[in-house]
XYZ file of C-alpha atoms in Angstrom:
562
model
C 0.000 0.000 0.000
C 1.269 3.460 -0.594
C 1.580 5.473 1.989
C 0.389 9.431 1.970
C 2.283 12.280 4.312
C -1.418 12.390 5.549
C -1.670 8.656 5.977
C 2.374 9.230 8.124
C 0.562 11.663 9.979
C -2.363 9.561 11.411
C -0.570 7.134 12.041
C 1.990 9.312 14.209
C -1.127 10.493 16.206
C -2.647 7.068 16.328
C 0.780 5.277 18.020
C 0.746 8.312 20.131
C -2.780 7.593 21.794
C -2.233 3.758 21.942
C 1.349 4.111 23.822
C -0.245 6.533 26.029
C -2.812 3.671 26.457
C -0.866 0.933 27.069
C 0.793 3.302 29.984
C -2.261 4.581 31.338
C -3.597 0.287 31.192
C -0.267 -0.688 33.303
C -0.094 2.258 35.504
C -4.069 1.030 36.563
C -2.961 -2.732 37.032
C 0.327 -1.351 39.182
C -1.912 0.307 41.338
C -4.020 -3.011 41.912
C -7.228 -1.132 39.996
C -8.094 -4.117 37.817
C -9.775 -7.163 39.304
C -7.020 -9.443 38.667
C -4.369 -7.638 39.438
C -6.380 -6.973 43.033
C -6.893 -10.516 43.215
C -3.960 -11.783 42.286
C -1.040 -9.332 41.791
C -0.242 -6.584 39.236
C 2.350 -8.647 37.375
C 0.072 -11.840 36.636
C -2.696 -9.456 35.263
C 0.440 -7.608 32.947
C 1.283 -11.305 31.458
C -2.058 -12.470 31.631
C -2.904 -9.331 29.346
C -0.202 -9.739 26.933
C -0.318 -13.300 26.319
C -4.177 -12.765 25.764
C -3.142 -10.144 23.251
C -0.554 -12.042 21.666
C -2.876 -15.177 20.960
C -5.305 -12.838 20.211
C -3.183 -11.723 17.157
C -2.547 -15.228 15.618
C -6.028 -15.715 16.304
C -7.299 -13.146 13.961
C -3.968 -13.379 11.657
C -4.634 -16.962 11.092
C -8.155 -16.768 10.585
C -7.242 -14.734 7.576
C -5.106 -17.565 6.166
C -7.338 -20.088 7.170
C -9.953 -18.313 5.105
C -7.936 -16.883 1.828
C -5.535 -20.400 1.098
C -8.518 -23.093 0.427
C -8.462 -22.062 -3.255
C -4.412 -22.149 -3.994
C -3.208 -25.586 -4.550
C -1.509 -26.510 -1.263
C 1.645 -28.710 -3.750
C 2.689 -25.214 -4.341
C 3.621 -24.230 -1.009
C 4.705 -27.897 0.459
C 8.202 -27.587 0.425
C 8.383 -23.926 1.698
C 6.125 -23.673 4.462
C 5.757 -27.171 5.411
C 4.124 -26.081 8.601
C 1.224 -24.237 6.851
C 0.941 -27.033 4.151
C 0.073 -29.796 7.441
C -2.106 -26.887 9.180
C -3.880 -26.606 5.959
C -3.561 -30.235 5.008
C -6.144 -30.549 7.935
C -8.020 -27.500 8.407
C -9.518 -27.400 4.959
C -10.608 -31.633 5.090
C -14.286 -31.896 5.053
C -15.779 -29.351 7.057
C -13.224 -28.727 9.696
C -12.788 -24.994 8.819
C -16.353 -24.772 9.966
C -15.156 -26.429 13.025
C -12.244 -24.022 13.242
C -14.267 -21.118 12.765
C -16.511 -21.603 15.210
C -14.208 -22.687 17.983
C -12.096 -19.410 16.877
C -15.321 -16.917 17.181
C -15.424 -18.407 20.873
C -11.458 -18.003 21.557
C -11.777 -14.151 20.532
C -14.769 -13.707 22.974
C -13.077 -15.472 25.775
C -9.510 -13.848 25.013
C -11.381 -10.930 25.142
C -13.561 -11.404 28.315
C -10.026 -12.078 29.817
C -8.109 -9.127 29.012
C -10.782 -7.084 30.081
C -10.649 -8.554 33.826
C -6.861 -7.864 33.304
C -7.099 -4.512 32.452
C -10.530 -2.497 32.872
C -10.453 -0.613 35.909
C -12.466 -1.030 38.775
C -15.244 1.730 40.048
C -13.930 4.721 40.787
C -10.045 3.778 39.759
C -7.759 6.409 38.807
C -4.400 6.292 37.105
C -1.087 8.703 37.007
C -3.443 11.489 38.854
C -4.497 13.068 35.609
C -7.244 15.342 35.615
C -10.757 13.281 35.586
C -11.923 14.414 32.082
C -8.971 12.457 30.486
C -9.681 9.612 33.274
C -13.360 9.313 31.713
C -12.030 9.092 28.399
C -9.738 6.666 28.383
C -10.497 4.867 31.271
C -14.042 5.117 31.746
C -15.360 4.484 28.204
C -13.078 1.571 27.705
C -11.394 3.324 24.623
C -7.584 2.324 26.364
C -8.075 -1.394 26.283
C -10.133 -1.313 22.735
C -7.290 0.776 21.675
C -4.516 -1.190 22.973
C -6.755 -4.309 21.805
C -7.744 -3.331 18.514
C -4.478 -2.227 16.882
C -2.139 -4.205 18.682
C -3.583 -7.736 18.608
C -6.352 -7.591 15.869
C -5.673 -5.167 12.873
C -1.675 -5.632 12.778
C -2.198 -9.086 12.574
C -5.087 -8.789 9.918
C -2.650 -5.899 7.999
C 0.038 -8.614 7.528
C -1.676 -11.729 7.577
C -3.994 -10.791 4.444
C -0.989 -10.687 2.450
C 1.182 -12.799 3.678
C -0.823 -15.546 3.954
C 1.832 -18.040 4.227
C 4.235 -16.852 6.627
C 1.648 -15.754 9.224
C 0.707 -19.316 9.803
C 4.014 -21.838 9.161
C 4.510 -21.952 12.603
C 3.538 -23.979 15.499
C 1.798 -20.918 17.759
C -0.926 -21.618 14.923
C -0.417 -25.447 15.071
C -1.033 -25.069 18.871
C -4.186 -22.115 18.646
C -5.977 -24.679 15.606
C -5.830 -27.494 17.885
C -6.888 -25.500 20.426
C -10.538 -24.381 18.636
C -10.967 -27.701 17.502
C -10.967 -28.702 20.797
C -13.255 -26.283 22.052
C -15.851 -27.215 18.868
C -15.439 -30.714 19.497
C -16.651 -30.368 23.379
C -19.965 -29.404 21.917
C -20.221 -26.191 24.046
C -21.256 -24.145 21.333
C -23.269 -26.563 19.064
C -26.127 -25.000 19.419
C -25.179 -22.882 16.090
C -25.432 -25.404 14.269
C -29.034 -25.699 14.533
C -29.598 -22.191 14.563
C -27.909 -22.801 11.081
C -30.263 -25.220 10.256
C -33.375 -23.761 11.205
C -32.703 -20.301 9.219
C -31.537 -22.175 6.094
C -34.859 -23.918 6.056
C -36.957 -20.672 6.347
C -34.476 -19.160 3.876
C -35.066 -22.498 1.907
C -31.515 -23.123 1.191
C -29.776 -26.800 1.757
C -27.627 -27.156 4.251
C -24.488 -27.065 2.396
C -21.927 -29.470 4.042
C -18.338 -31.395 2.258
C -18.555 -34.457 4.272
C -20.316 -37.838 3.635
C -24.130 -37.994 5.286
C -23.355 -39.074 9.048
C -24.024 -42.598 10.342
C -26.249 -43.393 13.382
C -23.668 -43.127 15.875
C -22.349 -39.660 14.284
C -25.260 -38.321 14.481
C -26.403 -39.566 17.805
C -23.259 -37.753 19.421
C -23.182 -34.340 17.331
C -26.914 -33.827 18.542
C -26.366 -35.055 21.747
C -23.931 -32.335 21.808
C -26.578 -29.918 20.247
C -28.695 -31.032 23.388
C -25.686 -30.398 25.773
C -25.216 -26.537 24.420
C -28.420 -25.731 24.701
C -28.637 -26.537 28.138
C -25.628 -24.563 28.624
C -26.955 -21.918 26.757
C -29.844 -21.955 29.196
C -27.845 -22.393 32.572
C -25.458 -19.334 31.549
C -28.700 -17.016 30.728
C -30.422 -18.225 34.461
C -26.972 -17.643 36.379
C -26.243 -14.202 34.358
C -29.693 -12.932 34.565
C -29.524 -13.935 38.508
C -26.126 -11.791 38.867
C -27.499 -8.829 36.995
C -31.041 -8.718 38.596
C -28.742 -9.627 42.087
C -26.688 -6.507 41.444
C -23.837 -9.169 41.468
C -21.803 -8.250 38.366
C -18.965 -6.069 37.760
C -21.536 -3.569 36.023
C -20.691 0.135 36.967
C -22.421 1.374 40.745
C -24.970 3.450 40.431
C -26.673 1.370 37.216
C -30.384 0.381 38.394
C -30.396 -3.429 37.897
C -33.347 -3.682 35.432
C -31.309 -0.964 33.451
C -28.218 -3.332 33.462
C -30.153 -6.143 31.666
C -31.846 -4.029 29.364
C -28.281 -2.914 28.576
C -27.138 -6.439 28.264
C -29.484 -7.406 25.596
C -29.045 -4.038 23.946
C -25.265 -4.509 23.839
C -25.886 -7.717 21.965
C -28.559 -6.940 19.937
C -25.983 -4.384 18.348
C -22.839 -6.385 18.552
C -25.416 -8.550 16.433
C -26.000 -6.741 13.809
C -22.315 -5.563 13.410
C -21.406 -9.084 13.326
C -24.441 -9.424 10.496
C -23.598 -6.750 8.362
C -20.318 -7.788 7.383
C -21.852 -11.129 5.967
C -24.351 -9.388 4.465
C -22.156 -6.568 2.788
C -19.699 -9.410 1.394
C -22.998 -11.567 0.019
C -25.133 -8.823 -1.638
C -21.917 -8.111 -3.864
C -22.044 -11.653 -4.858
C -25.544 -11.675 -5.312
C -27.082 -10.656 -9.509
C -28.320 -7.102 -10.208
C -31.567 -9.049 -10.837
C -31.948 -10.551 -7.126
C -31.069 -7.167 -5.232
C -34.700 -6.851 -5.066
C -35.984 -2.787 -4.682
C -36.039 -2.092 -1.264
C -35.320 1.998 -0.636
C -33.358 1.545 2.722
C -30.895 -1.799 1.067
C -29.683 0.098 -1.735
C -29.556 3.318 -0.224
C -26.837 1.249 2.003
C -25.426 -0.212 -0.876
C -24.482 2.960 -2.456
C -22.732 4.207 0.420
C -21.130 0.867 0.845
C -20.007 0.369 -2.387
C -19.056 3.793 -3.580
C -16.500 4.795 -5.883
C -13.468 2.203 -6.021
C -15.488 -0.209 -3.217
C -12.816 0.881 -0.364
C -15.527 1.956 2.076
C -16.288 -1.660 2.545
C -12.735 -2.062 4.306
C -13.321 1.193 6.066
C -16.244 -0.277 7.191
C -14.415 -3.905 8.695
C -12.161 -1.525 10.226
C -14.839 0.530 12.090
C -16.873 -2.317 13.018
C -13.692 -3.900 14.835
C -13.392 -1.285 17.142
C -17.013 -0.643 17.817
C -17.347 -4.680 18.406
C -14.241 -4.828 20.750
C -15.706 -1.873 22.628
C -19.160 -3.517 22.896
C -17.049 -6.809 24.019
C -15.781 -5.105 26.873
C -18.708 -3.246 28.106
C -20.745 -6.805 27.845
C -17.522 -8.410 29.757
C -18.135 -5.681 32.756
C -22.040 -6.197 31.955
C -21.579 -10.088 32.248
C -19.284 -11.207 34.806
C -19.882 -11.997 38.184
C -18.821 -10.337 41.092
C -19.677 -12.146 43.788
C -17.206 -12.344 47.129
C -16.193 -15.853 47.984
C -17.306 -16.405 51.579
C -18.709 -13.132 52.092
C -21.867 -12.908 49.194
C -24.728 -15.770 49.054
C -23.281 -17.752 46.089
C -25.512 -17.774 42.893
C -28.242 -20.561 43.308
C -26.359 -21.756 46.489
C -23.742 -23.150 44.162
C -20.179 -24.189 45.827
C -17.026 -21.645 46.253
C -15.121 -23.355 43.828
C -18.034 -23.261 40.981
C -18.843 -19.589 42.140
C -15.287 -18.831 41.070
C -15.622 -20.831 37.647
C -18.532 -18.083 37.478
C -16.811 -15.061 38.379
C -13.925 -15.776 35.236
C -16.663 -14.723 32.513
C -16.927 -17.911 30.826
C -20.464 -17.702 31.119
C -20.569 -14.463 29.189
C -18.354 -15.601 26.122
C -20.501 -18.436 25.468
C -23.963 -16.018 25.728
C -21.867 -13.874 23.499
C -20.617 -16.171 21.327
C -24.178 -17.917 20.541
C -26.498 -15.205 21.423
C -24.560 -11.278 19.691
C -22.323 -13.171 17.066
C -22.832 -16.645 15.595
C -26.682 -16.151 15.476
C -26.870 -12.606 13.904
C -24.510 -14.201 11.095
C -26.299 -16.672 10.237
C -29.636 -14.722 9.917
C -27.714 -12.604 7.514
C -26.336 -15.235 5.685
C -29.521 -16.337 5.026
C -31.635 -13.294 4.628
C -28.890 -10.760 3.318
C -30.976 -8.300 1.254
C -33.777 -7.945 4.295
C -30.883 -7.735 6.746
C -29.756 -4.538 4.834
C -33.579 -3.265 4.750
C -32.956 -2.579 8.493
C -32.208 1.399 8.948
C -30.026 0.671 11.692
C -27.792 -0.890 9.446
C -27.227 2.412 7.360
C -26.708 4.289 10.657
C -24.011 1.740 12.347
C -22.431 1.607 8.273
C -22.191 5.363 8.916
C -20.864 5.830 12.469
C -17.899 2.849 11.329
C -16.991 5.145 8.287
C -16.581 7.989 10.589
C -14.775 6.260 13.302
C -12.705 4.907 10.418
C -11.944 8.000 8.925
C -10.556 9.211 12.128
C -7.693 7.192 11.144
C -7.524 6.318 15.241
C -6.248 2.725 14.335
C -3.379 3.783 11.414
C -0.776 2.657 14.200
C -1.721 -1.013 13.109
C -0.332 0.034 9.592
C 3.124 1.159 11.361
C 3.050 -1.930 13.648
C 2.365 -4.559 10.848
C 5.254 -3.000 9.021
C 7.747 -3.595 12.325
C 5.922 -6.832 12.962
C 6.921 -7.829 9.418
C 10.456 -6.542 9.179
C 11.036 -8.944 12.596
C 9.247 -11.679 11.754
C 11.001 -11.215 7.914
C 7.233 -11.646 6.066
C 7.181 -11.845 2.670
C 4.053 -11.623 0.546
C 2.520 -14.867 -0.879
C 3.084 -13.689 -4.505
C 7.252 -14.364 -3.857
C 6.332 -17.604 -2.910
C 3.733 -18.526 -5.096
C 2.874 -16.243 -7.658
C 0.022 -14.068 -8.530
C -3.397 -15.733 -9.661
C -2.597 -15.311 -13.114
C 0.805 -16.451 -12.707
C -0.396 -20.092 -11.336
C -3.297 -20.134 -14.133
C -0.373 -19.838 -16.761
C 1.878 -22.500 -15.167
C -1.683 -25.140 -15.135
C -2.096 -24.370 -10.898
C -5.097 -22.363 -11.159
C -6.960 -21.542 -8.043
C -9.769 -23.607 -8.002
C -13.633 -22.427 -6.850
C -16.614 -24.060 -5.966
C -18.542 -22.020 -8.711
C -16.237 -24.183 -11.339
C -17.480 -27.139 -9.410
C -13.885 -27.812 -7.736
C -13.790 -29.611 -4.625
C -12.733 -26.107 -2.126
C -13.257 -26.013 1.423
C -15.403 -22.956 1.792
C -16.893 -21.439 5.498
C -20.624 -21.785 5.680
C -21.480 -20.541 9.187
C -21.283 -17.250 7.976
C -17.855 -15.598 8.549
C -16.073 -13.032 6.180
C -12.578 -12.016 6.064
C -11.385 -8.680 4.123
C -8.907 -11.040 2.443
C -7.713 -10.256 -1.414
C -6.995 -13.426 -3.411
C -3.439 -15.142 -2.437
C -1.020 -12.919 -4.329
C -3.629 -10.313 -5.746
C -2.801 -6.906 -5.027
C -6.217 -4.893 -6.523
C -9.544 -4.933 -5.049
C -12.186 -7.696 -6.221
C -14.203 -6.539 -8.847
C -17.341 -7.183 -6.784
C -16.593 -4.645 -4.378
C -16.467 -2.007 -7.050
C -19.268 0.292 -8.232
C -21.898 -1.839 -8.040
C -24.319 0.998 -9.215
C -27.129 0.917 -6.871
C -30.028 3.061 -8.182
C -32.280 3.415 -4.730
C -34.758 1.064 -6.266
C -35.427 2.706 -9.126
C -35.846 0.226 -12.405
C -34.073 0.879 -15.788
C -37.002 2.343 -17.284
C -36.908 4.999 -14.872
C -33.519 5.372 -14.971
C -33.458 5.395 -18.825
C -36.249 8.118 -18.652
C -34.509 10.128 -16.853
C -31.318 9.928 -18.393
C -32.753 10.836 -22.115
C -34.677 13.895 -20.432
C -31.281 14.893 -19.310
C -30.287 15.200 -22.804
C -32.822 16.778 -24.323
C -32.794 19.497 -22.089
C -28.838 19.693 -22.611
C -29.671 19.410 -26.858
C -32.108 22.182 -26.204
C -29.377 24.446 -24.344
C -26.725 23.546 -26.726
C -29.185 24.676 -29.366
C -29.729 28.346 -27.350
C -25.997 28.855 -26.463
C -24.973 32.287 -26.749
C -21.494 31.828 -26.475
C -18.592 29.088 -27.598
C -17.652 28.585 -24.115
C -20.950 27.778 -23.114
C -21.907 25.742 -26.077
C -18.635 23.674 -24.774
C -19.675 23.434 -21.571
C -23.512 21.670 -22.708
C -21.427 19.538 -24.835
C -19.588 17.752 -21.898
C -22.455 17.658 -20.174
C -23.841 15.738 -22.892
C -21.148 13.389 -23.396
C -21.498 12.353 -19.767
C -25.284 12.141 -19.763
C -24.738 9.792 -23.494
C -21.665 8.015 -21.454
C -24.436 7.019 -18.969
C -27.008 5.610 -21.110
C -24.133 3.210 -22.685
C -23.620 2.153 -18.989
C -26.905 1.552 -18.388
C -27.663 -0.577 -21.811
C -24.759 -2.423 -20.611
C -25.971 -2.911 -17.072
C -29.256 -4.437 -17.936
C -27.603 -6.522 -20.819
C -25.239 -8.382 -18.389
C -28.582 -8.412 -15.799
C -30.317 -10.695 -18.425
C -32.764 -8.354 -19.027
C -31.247 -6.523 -22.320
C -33.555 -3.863 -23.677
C -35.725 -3.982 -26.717
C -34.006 -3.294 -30.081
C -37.083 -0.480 -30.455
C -36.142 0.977 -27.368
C -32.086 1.111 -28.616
C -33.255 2.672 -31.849
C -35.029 5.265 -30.149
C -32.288 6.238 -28.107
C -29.874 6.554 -31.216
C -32.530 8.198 -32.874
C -32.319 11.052 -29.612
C -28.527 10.582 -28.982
C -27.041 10.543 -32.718
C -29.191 12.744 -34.511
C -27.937 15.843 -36.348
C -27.008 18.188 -33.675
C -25.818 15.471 -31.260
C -21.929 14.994 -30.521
């Protein structure tokens, strides 16, 4: 990417603020202001932190990889990243990056839910006895930790990782972390999305699209036994959070009414939901015909916005949504977890001390989460992207991620992914590999399930901003789609041709040769247009009547035209 003396600048102010956050985070655990670090001792809630951040980074970095190298033919890479060829090998067999994926979404909430016990301050904490306004800011919103978060364990890792594919994940920190969510998956705790997968591909009236072989009775006795298991889970974890929060037994701020802190709690999800929706939906309604976008005001209005121009606010947007998801993550953490004194409160439902302190880690929130604000609001958007994006609320929370990307509050994560890959000496998967049209012209083309190849693909609904292995543009889908508010060609056409007559009509009433020029562009962009649009509908299977063409040569070539 090239780099602007604007872009320098933002990112100078950006490393500023999340230094100064990382400070103001320590000097809080130092002074025993964060729960662990008050219950256990500064320095464990420092390492604690950092190694949460850390895997949080390969985490996202490898979800990237895990995502973008199904297509490539894995012979190409077997001798240079060996490590990444046996990760792969595995982890795109059947439908095990399903299995990753979901056990993944669950690691971020939990790594998450765990830094923020590390580092968010307790009520009324203080750091570095700076004035309260700047205390509020940083400490009391939560912006230091989603700061800190944010760039230094999500979007460096996702800067590096989308291009460099390869070399993010031959190593055995990913070996360890994809054992590790298939693990998790396999203990069935979060099953439960499965059949919410089911259930909105059958009122969507989709098949459930799968790459393995039908199971056998004793398969499928144990994955719904499982299904069983994380419902009941699912259940418990609602009753015992529901108990804390109507209890006044979380770490929710004092002062916060208890009905208001669960009408928070489901509010907090509900809009962690539909960020977690909207990037399926934004990545499937580019995928989706001209023909099938239906005409609903409020979905292309949000279309325009999204894909305007070159397509780049659609990045903007993942970048916006990460921070305003890791925000929301935290708050729900503080929301969520239990605060109940061991030997001094009533335990929740009279449960022992050492299950009361299994409560009080937040593992009960991250599976809520994980089920309830993320997994579940992807799959309804998988399913149902175009009504998704008929939701106003969608254009609003599109807008407030453009701003907060715009900002440029997270362009340290560009200067850290370039010091991240200078150390770790990242190269990008084109050295190793080539570029798409390289490995087409030596007979390795990717392959793609459209062709009918046999690709491992994600189908509970998770997106990646990831360009093709080696590609360096923007897909074509994410360009100027041309969304028209719902208006049909006809309309559009109409409009168009009254453009030009008015502009043949002014042309013919020009006074001056300047101003005759100046109709005559006008013209050209108006006739520039109406090509565009013939085209448009063409390629939508819908050409337009050869009458209808005549009479728009007949307007656009006659003898005064251009």
């Amino acid at each position: 990417m090239e780099f602007t003396a604007f872009d320098y600048v933002k990112m100078a102010y950006s490393m500023c603020l999340v230094i100064f956050s990382i400070v103001i985070v320590t000097a809080l655990m130092f002074d025993e202001n964060t729960r662990i670090a008050e219950d256990a001792h500064p320095a464990v809630a420092l390492v604690v932190m950092w190694v949460g951040i850390t895997w949080m980074s390969m985490v996202e970095g490898g979800q990237c990889s895990m995502v973008g190298l199904p297509p490539v033919d894995r012979e190409l890479y077997k001798e240079s990243h060996p490590t990444t060829y046996k990760i792969c090998s595995l982890g795109h067999k059947g439908d095990n990056l399903d299995r990753y994926l979901l056990g993944r979404q669950f690691m971020v909430i939990f790594i998450n839910f765990t830094i923020n016990l590390c580092g968010s301050p307790l009520e009324g904490a203080k750091a570095l006895g700076l004035p309260d306004w700047i205390q509020n800011i940083f400490l009391g919103s939560g912006i230091a930790m989603v700061l800190t978060v944010v760039t230094v364990g999500q979007l460096t890792a996702q800067v590096n990782a989308s291009h460099c594919m390869l070399d993010y994940i031959n190593n055995h920190f990913m070996t360890f972390t994809f054992w590790v969510t298939l693990i998790i998956e396999k203990t069935g705790v979060v099953h439960s999305c499965y059949v919410i997968q089911y259930f909105f591909y059958w009122l969507a009236g989709k098949p459930v699209v799968t790459n393995e072989a039908p199971r056998d009775a004793a398969q499928a006795l144990f994955f719904w036994g499982r299904c069983i298991w994380s419902f009941a889970i699912l259940g418990f974890a609602l009753a015992v959070t529901l108990e804390g929060l109507f209890q006044g037994q979380t770490t929710m701020w004092d002062g916060v009414p208890n009905g208001v802190a669960v009408i928070l709690f489901f509010l907090l999800m509900s809009v962690v939901g539909m960020l977690e929706g909207m990037q399926i939906a934004f990545f499937a309604v580019a995928k989706v015909p001209k023909s099938e976008r239906g005409s609903h005001p409020m979905a292309m209005k949000t279309c325009e916005l999204l894909f305007r121009g070159e397509g780049r606010n659609l990045p903007g947007f993942m970048v916006g949504r990460q921070m305003c998801v890791t925000l929301c993550f935290f708050v729900i953490a503080r929301v969520t977890t239990l605060d109940v004194e061991i030997g001094v409160d009533e335990n929740i439902f009279g449960v022992s001390d050492s299950i009361q302190r299994f409560f009080n880690m937040g593992f009960l929130g991250a599976i809520i989460t994980t089920i309830l604000a993320s997994i579940s609001w992807q799959l309804v958007a998988g399913a149902f992207p175009l009504q998704f994006l008929s939701n106003p609320l969608v254009y609003i929370l599109l807008q407030f991620c453009l701003m907060l990307e715009a900002t440029g509050i997270c362009y340290g994560a560009w200067f850290l992914g370039i010091i991240h890959a200078k150390i770790a000496g990242f190269q990008r998967d084109e050295v190793y590999i080539g570029t798409p049209e390289e490995r087409a012209a030596m007979d390795k083309a990717d392959r793609s399930s459209a062709a009918g190849d046999d690709v491992a693909e994600p189908h509970l609904g998770t997106n990646v901003l990831n360009y093709a292995p080696g590609a360096t543009s923007i897909p074509k889908e994410w360009k100027s789609q041309q969304f028209s508010s719902g208006k049909s060609f006809s309309e559009r056409r109409a409009g168009i041709l009254a453009n030009i007559r008015d502009l043949r009509v002014q042309m013919d009433n020009s006074s001056t040769k300047e101003e005759r020029s100046a109709f005559e562009s006008g013209l050209k962009m108006e006739i520039s247009a109406l090509k565009t649009l013939n085209e448009e509908q063409g390629q939508d299977g819908t050409s337009p009547s050869s009458s209808v063409v005549e009479a728009d040569d007949d307007l656009v070539f006659g003898d005064d035209a251009v």
